[in-house]
CSV table of C-alpha atoms in Angstrom, one decimal:
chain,number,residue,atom,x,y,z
W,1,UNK,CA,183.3,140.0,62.5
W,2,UNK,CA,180.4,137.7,60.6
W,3,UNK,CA,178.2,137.1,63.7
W,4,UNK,CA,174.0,137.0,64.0
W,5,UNK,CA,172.7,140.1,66.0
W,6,UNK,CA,172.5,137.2,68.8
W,7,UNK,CA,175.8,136.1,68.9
W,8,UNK,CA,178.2,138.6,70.7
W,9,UNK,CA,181.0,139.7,68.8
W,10,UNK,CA,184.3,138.6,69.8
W,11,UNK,CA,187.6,140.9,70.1
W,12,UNK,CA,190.3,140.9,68.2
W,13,UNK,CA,192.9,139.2,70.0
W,14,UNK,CA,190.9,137.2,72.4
W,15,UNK,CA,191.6,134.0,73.1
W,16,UNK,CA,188.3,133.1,71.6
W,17,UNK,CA,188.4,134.7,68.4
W,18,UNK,CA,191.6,135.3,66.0
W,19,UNK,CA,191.4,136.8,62.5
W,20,UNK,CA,194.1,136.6,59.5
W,21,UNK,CA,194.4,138.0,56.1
W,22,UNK,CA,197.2,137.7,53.5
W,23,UNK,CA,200.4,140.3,54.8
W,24,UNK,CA,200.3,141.9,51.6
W,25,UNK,CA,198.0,144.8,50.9
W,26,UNK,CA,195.1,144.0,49.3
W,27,UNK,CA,192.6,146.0,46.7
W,28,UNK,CA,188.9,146.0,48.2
W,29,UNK,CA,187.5,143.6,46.0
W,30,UNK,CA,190.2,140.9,46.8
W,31,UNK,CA,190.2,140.8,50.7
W,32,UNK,CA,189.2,137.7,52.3
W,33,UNK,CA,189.1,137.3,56.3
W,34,UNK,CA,189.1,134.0,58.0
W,35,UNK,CA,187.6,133.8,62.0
W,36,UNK,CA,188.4,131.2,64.0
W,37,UNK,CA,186.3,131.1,66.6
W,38,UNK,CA,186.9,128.4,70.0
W,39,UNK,CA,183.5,127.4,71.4
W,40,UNK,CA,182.5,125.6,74.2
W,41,UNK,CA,180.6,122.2,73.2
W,42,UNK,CA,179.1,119.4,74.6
W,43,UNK,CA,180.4,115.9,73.0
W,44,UNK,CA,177.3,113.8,73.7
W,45,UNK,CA,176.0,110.0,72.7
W,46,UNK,CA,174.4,110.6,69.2
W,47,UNK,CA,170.9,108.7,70.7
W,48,UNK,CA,170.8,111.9,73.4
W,49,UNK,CA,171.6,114.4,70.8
W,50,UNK,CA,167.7,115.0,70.1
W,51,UNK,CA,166.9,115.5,73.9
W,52,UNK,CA,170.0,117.5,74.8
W,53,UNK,CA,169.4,120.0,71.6
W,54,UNK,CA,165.4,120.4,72.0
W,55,UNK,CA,166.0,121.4,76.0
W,56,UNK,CA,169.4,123.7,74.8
W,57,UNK,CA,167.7,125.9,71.7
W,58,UNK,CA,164.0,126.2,74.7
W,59,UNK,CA,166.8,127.9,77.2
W,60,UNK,CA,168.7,129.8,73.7
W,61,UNK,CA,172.1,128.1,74.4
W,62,UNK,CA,172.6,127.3,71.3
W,63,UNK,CA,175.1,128.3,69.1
W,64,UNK,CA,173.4,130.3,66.1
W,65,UNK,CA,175.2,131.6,62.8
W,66,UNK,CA,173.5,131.4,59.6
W,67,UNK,CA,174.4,128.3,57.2
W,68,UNK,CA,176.7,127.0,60.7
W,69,UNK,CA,175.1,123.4,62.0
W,70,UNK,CA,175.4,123.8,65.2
W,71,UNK,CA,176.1,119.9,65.7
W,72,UNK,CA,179.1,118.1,64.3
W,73,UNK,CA,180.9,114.9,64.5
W,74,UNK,CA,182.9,113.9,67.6
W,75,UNK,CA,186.4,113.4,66.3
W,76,UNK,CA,187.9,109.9,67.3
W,77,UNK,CA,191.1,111.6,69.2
W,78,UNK,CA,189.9,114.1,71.4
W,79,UNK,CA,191.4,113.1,74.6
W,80,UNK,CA,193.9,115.5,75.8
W,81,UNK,CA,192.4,117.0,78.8
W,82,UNK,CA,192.3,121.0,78.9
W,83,UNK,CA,194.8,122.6,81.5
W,84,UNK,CA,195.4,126.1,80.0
W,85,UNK,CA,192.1,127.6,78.6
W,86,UNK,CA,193.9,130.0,76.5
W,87,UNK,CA,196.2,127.3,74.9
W,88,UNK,CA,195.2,126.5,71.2
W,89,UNK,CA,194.4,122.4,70.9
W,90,UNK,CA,197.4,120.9,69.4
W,91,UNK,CA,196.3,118.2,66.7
W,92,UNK,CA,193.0,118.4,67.1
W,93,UNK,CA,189.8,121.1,67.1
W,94,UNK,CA,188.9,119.5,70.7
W,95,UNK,CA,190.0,118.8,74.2
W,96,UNK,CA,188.2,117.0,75.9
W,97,UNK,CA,187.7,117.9,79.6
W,98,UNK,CA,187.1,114.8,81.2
W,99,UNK,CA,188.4,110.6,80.3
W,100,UNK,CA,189.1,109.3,77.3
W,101,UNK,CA,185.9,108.0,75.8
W,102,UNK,CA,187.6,105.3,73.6
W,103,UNK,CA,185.8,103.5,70.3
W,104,UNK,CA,182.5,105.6,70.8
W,105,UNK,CA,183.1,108.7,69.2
W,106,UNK,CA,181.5,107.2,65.9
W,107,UNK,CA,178.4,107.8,67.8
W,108,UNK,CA,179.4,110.5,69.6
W,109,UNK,CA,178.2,114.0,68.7
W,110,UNK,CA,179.3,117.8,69.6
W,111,UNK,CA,176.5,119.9,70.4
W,112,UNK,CA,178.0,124.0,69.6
W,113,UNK,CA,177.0,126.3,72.3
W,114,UNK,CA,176.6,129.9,72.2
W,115,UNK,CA,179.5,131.9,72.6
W,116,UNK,CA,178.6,133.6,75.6
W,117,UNK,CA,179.2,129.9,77.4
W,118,UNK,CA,183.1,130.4,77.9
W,119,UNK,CA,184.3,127.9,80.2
W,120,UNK,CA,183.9,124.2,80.4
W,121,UNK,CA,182.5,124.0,84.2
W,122,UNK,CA,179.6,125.8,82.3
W,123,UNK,CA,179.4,128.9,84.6
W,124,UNK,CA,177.1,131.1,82.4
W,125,UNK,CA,174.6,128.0,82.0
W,126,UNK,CA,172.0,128.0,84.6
W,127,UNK,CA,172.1,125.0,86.7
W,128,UNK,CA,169.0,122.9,86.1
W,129,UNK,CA,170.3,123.7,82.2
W,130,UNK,CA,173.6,122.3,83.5
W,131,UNK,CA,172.5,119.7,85.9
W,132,UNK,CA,170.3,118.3,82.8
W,133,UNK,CA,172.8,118.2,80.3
W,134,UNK,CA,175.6,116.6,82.6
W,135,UNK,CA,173.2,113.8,83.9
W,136,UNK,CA,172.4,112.7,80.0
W,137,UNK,CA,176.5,112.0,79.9
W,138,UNK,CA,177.2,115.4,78.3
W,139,UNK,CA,181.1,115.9,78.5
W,140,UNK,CA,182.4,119.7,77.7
W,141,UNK,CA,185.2,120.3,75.2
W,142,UNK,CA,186.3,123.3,73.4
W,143,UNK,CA,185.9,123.1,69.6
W,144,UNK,CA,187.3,125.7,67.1
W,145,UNK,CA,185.2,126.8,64.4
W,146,UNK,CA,187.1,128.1,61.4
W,147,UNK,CA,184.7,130.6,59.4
W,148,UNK,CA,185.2,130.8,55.7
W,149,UNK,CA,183.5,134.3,55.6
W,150,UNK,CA,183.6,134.0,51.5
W,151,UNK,CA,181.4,130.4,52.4
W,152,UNK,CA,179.2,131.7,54.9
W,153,UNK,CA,178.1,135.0,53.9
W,154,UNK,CA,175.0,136.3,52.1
W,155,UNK,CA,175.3,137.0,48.9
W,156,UNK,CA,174.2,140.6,50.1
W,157,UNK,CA,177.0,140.4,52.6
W,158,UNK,CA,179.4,139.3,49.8
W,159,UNK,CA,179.2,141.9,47.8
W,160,UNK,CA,179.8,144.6,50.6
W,161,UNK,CA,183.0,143.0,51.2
W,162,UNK,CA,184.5,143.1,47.5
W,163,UNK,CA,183.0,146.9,46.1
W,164,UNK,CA,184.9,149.5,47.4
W,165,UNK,CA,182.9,151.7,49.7
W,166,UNK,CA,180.4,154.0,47.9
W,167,UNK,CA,179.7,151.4,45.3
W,168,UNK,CA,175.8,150.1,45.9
W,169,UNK,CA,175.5,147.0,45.8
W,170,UNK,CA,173.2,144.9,43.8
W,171,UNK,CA,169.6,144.9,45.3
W,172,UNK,CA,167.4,142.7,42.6
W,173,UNK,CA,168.0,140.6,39.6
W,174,UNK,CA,166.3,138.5,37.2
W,175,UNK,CA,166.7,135.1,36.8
W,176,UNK,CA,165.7,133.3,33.9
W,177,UNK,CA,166.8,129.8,33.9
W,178,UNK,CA,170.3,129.1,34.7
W,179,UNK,CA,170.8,132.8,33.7
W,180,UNK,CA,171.2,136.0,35.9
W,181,UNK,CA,169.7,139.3,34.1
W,182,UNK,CA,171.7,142.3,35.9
W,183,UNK,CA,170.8,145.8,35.3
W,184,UNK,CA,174.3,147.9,36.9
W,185,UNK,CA,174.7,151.5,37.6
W,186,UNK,CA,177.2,153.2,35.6
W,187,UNK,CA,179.3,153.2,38.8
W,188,UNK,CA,179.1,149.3,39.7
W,189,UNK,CA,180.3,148.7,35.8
W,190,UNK,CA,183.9,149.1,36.8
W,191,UNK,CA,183.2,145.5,39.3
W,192,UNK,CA,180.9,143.6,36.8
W,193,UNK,CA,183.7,140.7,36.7
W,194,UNK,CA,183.3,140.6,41.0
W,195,UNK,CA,179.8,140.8,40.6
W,196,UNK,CA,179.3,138.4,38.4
W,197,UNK,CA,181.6,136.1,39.7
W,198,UNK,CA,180.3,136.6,43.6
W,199,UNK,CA,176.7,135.4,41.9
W,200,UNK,CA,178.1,132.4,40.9
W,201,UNK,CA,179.2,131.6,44.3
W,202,UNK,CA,176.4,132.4,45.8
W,203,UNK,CA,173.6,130.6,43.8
W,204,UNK,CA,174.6,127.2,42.9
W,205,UNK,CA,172.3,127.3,40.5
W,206,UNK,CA,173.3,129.9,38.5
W,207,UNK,CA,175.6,128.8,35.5
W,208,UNK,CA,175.6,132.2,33.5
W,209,UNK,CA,175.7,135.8,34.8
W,210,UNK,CA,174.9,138.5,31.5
W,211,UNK,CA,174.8,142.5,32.2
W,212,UNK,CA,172.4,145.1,30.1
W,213,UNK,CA,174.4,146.7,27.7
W,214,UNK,CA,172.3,149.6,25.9
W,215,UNK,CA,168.5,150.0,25.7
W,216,UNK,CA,166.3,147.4,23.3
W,217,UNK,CA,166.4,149.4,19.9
W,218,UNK,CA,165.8,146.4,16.9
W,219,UNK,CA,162.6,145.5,16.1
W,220,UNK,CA,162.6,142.3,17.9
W,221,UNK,CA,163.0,143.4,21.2
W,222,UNK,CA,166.0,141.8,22.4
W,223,UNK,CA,168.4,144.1,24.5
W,224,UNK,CA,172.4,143.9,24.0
W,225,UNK,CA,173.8,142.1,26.5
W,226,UNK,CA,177.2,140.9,27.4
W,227,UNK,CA,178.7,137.7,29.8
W,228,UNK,CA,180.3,138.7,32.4
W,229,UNK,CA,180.7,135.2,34.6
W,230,UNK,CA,179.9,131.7,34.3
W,231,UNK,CA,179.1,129.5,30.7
W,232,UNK,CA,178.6,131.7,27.9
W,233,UNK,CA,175.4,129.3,27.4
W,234,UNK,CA,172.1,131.3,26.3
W,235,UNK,CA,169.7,128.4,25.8
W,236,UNK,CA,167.7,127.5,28.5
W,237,UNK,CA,164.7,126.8,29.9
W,238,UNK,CA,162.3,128.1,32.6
W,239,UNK,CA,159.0,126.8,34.1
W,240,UNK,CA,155.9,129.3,34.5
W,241,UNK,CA,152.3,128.7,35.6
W,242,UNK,CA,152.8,124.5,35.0
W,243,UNK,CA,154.6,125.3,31.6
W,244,UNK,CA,157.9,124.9,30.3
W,245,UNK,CA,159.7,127.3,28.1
W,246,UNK,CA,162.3,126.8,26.3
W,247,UNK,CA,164.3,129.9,24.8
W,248,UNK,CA,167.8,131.3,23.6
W,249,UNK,CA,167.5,134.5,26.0
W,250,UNK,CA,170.6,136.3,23.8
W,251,UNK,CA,167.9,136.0,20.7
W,252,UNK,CA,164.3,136.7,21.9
W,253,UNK,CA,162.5,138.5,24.2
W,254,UNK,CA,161.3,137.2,27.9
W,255,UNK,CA,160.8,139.0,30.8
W,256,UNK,CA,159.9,136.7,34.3
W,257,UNK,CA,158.6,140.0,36.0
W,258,UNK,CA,155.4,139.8,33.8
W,259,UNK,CA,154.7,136.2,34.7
W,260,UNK,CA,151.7,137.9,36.6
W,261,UNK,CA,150.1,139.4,33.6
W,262,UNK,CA,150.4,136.3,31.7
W,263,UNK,CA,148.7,134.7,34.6
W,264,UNK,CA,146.1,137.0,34.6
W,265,UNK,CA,144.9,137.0,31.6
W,266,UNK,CA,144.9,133.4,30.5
W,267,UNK,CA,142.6,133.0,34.0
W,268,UNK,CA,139.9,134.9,32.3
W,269,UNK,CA,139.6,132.7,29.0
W,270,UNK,CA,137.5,130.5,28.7
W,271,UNK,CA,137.3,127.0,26.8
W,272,UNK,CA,135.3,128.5,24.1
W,273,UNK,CA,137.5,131.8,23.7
W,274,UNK,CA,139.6,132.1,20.5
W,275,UNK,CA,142.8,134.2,20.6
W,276,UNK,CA,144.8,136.0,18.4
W,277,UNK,CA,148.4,137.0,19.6
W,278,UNK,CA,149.8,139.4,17.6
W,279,UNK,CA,153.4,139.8,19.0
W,280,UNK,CA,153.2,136.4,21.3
W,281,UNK,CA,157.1,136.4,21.3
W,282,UNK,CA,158.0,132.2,22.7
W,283,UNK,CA,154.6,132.1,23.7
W,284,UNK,CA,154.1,132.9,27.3
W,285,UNK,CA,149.9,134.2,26.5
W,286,UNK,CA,149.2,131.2,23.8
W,287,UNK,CA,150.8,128.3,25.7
W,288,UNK,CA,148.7,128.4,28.6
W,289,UNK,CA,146.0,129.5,27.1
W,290,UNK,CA,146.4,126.1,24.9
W,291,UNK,CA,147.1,124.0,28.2
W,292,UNK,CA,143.8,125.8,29.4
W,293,UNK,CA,141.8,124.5,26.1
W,294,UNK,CA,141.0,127.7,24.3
W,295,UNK,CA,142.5,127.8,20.5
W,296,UNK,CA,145.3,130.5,19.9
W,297,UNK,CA,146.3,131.7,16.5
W,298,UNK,CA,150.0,133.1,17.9
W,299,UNK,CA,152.3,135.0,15.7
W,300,UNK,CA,155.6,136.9,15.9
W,301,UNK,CA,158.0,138.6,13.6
W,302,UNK,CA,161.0,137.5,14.9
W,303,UNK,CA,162.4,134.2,13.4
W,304,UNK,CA,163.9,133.0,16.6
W,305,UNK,CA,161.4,133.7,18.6
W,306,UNK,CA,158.9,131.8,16.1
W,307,UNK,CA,161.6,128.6,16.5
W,308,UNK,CA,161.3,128.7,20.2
W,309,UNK,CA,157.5,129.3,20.0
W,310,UNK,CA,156.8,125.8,17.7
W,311,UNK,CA,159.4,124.1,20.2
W,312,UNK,CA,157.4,125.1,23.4
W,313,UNK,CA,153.8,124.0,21.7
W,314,UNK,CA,155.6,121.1,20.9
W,315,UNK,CA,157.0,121.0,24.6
W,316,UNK,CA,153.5,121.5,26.3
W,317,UNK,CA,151.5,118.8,24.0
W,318,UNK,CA,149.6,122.1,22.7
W,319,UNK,CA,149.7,121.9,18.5
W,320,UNK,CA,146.5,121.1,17.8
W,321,UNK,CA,145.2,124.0,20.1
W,322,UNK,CA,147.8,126.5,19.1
W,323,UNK,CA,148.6,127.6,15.5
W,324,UNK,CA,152.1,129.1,15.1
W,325,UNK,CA,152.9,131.9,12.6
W,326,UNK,CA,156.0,134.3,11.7
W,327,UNK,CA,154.5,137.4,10.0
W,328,UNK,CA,154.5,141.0,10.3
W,329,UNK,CA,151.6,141.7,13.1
W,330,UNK,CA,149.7,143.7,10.4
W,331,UNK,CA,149.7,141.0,7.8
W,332,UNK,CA,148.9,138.7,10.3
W,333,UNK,CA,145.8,139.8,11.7
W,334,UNK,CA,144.3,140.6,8.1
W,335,UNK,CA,145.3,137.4,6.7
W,336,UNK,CA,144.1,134.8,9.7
W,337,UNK,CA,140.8,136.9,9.3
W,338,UNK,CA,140.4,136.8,5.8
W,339,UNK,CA,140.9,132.7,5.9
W,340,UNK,CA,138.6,132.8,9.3
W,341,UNK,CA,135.7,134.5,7.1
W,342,UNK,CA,136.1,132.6,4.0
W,343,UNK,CA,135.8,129.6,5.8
W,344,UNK,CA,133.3,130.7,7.5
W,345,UNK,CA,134.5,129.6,11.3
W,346,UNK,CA,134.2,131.3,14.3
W,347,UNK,CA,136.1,134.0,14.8
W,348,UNK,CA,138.9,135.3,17.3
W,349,UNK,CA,136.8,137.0,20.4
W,350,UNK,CA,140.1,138.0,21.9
W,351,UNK,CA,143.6,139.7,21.1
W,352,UNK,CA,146.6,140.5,23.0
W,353,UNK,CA,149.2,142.9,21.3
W,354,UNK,CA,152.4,142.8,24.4
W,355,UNK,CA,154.4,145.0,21.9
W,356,UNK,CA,153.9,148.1,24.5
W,357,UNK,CA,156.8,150.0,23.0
W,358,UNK,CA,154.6,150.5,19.2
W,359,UNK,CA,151.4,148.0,19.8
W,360,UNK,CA,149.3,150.8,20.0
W,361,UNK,CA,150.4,151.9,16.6
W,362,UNK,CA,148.8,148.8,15.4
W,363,UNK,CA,145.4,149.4,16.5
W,364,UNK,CA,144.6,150.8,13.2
W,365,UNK,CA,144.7,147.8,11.6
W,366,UNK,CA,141.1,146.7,12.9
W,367,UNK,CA,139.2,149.5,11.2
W,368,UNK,CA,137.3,148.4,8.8
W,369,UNK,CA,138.7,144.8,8.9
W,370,UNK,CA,135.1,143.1,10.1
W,371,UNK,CA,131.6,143.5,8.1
W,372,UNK,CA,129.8,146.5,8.5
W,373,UNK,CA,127.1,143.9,10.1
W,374,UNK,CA,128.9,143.1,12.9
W,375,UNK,CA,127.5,143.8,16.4
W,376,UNK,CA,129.4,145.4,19.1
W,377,UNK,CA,128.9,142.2,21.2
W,378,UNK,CA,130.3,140.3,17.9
W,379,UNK,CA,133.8,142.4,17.8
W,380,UNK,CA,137.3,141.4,19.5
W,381,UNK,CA,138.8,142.5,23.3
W,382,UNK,CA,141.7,143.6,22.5
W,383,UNK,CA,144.2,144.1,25.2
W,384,UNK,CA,146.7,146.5,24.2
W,385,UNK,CA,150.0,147.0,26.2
W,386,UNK,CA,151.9,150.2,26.2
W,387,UNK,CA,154.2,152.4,28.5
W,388,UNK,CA,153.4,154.7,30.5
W,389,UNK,CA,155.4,157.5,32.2
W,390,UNK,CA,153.7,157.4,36.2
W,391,UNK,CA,154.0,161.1,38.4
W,392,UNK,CA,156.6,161.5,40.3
């Protein structure tokens, strides 16, 4: 049974508990469980709901089950009086155990209690708890809580129930937008669809769920991906560090996990830094670093990812701080230099190259590029990304 480590676990069969599934045999992935579980409440007046709950959860006699309000509505019919504790309410979820309270139950609440309260003269409740709750015009009724345990688990929980057993289930994901980014073992393949699917129950606001297909081999970074639930709907837009990105994540390349490096670096520009971004992809280094002030020559190879990059300058009021440009990195850094020097403005004291799979191959590119006068204090920091295999 779905119950809190708090909340005692109820026996098939009880009269407190019953669960049902479908007769016919079901794979794994497809069962679904319903629990009905009847609980003692207390159908109070709405104005002594406050007082009656605050001196309940202090003595932990509240019901507790995650995503279950323990308070609900009183309904307007509950007045058959309970003879047989083990007879299922006819009609209605309650019986009351005292009068008819006519025309009130509009504001009338029922207060849940923990299932370890199993009777209405409230025998398990200690009796100041009791005396308390019976002198603020608390009446106790049995209400049965149906448990939709597709509703009201985790997502965690979720997918337990649906993969077979030995199939891990997911344990992170990226999000990007209203897209989900899942990486699955060759063994949870088989159950993308569930997966995918169970996501988009889970988090509302998920429209899109795409898997990892193969391993990023063109030259513009973007990994093969396929749908596998939801809106097969790539555009969309994510917020970072007070900036808003707009992108088509089946086209370019964007990672959330290095939101931190991004961070990071634009914190240590300052207003009178210049930037050149070699392979600045939509622009997660030269935005901010606009926002922040500091000019930013930014340049990528990839045509989409230069369409996205003009739209998020646009986007983040950042075009006269941020110059845009689709070039091969090479080309780019000798031409923005040459026009830098013949013009005779200040030049770039800063470069990123976030290309880690080949940037360093590009480092070549800076020999002999600047005047044999130049100082050491007078050349670039460059910050060059590039992988590394850590020991094991």
């Amino acid at each position: 049974l779905l119950a809190p480590n708090n909340v005692r676990p109820l026996a098939v069969g009880s009269p407190l508990c019953e669960m049902s599934t479908s007769s016919r045999e079901k794979k794994p992935q497809d069962v679904v469980l319903e629990e009905k579980m009847r609980l003692v409440g207390l159908r109070v007046p709405a104005r002594k709901c406050g007082l009656l709950m605050g001196k309940l959860r202090s003595e932990k006699f509240i019901l507790h089950i995650k995503r279950i309000k323990p308070v609900v509505d009183a309904p307007s019919n509950s007045s058959e009086i309970a003879k047989d504790d083990n007879k299922e309410p006819s009609g209605s979820h309650i019986v009351a155990a005292a009068a008819t309270r006519q025309n009130k139950s509009a504001s009338e609440k029922i207060i849940l209690l923990d299932s370890k309260i199993t009777a209405l003269d409230l025998k398990e409740m200690d009796s100041a708890t009791r005396d308390f709750c019976l002198s603020n015009g608390a009446i106790p009724v049995f209400h049965t809580l149906l448990l939709d345990k597709e509703k009201h688990m985790s997502l965690a929980e979720t997918l337990k129930r649906i993969l077979p057993k030995g199939i891990p289930i997911i344990t992170s994901f990226e999000s990007v937008g209203h897209i989900v980014h899942l990486n699955l073992l060759d063994q949870q393949m088989p159950f993308k669809v569930q997966i995918g699917e169970a996501i988009l129950k889970k988090l509302p606001n998920v429209k899109t769920v795409v898997v990892k297909t193969g391993k990023i081999t063109d030259r513009f970074r973007v990994f093969p991906m396929e749908v596998i639930a939801g809106k097969k709907d790539l555009e969309t837009e994510v917020k970072e560090h007070g900036c808003r990105f707009r992108l088509d994540y089946g086209k370019v390349y964007w990672n959330s996990r290095l939101q931190t490096e991004h961070a990071r670096i634009v914190r240590m520009l300052h207003r009178d830094d210049i930037v050149c971004d070699m392979f600045c992809g939509i622009g997660p280094f030269a935005v901010p670093a606009g926002m922040k002030g500091v000019k930013v020559y930014a340049n990528d190879l990839n045509p989409e990812s230069f369409k996205w990059l003009k739209e998020n300058v646009r986007l983040n009021k950042v075009s006269h701080r941020v110059e845009c440009f689709n070039l091969d990195g090479r080309e780019f850094v000798k031409d923005i230099t040459k026009r830098i020097m013949a013009t005779e403005q200040q030049l770039y004291n800063v470069v990123t190259m976030n290309l880690p799979a080949i940037a360093i191959e590009f480092l070549d590119v800076f020999k002999d590029l600047y005047p044999p006068t130049f100082t050491k204090d007078q050349m670039p920091r460059i910050h060059c990304y590039c992988f590394a295999r850590g020991e094991t």
